Tab-separated table of C-alpha atoms in Angstrom:
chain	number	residue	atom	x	y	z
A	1	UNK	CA	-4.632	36.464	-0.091
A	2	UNK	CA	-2.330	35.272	2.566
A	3	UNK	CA	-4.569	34.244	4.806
A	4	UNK	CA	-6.090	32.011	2.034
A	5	UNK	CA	-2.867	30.727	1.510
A	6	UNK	CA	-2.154	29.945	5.331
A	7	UNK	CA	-5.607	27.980	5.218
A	8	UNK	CA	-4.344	26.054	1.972
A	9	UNK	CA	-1.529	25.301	3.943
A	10	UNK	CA	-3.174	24.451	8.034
A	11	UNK	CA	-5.161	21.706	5.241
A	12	UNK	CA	-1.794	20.035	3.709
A	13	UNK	CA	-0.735	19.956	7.413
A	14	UNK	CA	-4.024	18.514	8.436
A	15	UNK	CA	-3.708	16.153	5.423
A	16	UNK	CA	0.023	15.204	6.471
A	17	UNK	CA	-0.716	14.831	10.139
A	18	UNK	CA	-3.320	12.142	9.022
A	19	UNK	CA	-1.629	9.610	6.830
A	20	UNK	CA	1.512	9.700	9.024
A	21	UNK	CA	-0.676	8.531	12.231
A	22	UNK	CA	-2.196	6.111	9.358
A	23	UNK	CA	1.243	5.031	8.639
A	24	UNK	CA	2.432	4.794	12.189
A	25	UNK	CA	-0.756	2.992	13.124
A	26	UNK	CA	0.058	0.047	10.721
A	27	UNK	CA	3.882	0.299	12.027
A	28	UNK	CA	2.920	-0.139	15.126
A	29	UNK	CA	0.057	-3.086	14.338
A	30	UNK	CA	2.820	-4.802	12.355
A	31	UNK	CA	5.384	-4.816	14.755
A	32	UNK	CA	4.442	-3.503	18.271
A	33	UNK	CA	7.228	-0.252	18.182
A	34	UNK	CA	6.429	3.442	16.933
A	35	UNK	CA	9.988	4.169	15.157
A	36	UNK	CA	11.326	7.578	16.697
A	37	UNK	CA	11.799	9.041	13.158
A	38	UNK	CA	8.238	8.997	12.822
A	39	UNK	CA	7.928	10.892	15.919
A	40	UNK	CA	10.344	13.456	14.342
A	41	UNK	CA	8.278	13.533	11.516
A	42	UNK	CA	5.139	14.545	13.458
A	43	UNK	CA	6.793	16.747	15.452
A	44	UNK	CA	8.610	18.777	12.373
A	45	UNK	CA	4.843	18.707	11.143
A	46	UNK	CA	3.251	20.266	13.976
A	47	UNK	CA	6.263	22.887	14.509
A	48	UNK	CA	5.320	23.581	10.775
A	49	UNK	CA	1.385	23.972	11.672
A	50	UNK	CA	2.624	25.821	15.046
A	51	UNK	CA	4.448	28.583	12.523
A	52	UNK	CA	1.265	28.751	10.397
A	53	UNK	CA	-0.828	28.964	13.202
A	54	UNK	CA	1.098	31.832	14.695
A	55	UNK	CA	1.028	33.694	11.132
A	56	UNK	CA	-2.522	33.618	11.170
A	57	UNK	CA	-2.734	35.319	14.466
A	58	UNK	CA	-3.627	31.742	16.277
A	59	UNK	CA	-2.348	31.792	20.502
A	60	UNK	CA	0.550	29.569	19.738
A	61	UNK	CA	0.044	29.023	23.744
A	62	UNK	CA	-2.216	26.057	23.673
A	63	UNK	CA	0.020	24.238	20.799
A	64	UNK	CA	2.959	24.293	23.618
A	65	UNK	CA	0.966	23.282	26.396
A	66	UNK	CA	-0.677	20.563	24.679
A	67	UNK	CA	2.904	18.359	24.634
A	68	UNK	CA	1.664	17.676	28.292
A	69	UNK	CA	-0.974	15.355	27.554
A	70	UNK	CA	1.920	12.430	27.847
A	71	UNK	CA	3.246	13.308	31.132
A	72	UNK	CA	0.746	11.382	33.160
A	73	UNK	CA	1.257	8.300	31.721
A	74	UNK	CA	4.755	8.115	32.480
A	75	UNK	CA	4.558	5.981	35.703
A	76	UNK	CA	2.268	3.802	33.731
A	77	UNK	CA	5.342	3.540	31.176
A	78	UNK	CA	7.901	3.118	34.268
A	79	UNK	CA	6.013	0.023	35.376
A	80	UNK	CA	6.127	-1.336	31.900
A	81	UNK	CA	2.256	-1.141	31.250
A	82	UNK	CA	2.552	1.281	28.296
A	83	UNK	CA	5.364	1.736	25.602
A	84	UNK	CA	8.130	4.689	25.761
A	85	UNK	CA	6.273	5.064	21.812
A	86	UNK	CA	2.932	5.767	23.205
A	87	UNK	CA	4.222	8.195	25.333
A	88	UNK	CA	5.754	10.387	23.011
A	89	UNK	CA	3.269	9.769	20.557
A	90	UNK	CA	0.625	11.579	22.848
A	91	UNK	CA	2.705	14.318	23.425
A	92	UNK	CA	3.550	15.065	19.856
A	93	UNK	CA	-0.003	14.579	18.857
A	94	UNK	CA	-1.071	16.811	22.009
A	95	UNK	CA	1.719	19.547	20.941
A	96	UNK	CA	0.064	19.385	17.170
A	97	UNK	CA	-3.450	19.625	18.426
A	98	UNK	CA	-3.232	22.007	21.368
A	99	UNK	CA	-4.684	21.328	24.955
A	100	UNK	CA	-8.116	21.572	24.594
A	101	UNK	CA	-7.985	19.351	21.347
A	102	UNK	CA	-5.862	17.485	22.946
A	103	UNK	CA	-7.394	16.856	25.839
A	104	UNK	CA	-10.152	15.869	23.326
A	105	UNK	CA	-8.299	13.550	21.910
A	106	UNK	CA	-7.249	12.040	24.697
A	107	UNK	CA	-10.895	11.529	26.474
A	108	UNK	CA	-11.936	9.995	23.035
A	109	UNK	CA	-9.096	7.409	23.322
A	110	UNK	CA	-9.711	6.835	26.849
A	111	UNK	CA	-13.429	5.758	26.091
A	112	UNK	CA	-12.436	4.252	23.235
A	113	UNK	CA	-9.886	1.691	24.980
A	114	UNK	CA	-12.414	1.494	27.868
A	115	UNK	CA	-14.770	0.004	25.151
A	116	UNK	CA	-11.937	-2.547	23.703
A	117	UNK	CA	-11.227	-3.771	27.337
A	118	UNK	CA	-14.980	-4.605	28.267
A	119	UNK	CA	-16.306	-6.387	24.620
């Protein structure tokens, strides 16, 4: 029964996560900035999916190691090629998704921009 309910729960996360990256997206269309309370946001919602995860018996490990997708894009945001936004942005979504989705994620945005800059 409670692990049913931690499931119903990992989904409204899920759900959550979603439409605020939806909602951040157009944010950041509109106007060229990712607002920090957004950020906040995410983050409260992935310390919220890191507590369900743990319940459910999930290694809690790989959600705190995946904040350190961001870090190597940090010279890249120190010679003004990428916004402070994006940065933290990757790191929240890598601390939500864990390293190895993560580091999913952030092949899948690599190709995806590689794509964008050649058509």
């Amino acid at each position: 029964m409670i692990f049913e309910n931690l499931q119903a729960v990992e989904y409204l996360l899920s759900l959550a996560f979603i439409i605020q990256l939806a909602w951040i997206s157009w944010i950041d269309i509109k106007s060229r900035t990712i607002p920090n309370i957004s950020i906040v946001l995410l983050l409260l919602t992935g310390v919220l999916q890191l507590i369900a995860g743990a319940a459910s018996g999930q290694n809690i490990w790989l959600s705190l190691l995946g904040d350190m997708i961001g870090i190597p894009f940090i010279p890249s945001w120190l010679k003004g090629q990428i916004g402070a936004g994006d940065i933290k942005l990757l790191m929240v979504c890598g601390f939500y998704l864990g390293l190895l989705d993560g580091m999913r994620m952030l092949v899948l945005i690599l190709m995806i921009s590689l794509a964008l800059a050649l058509f």
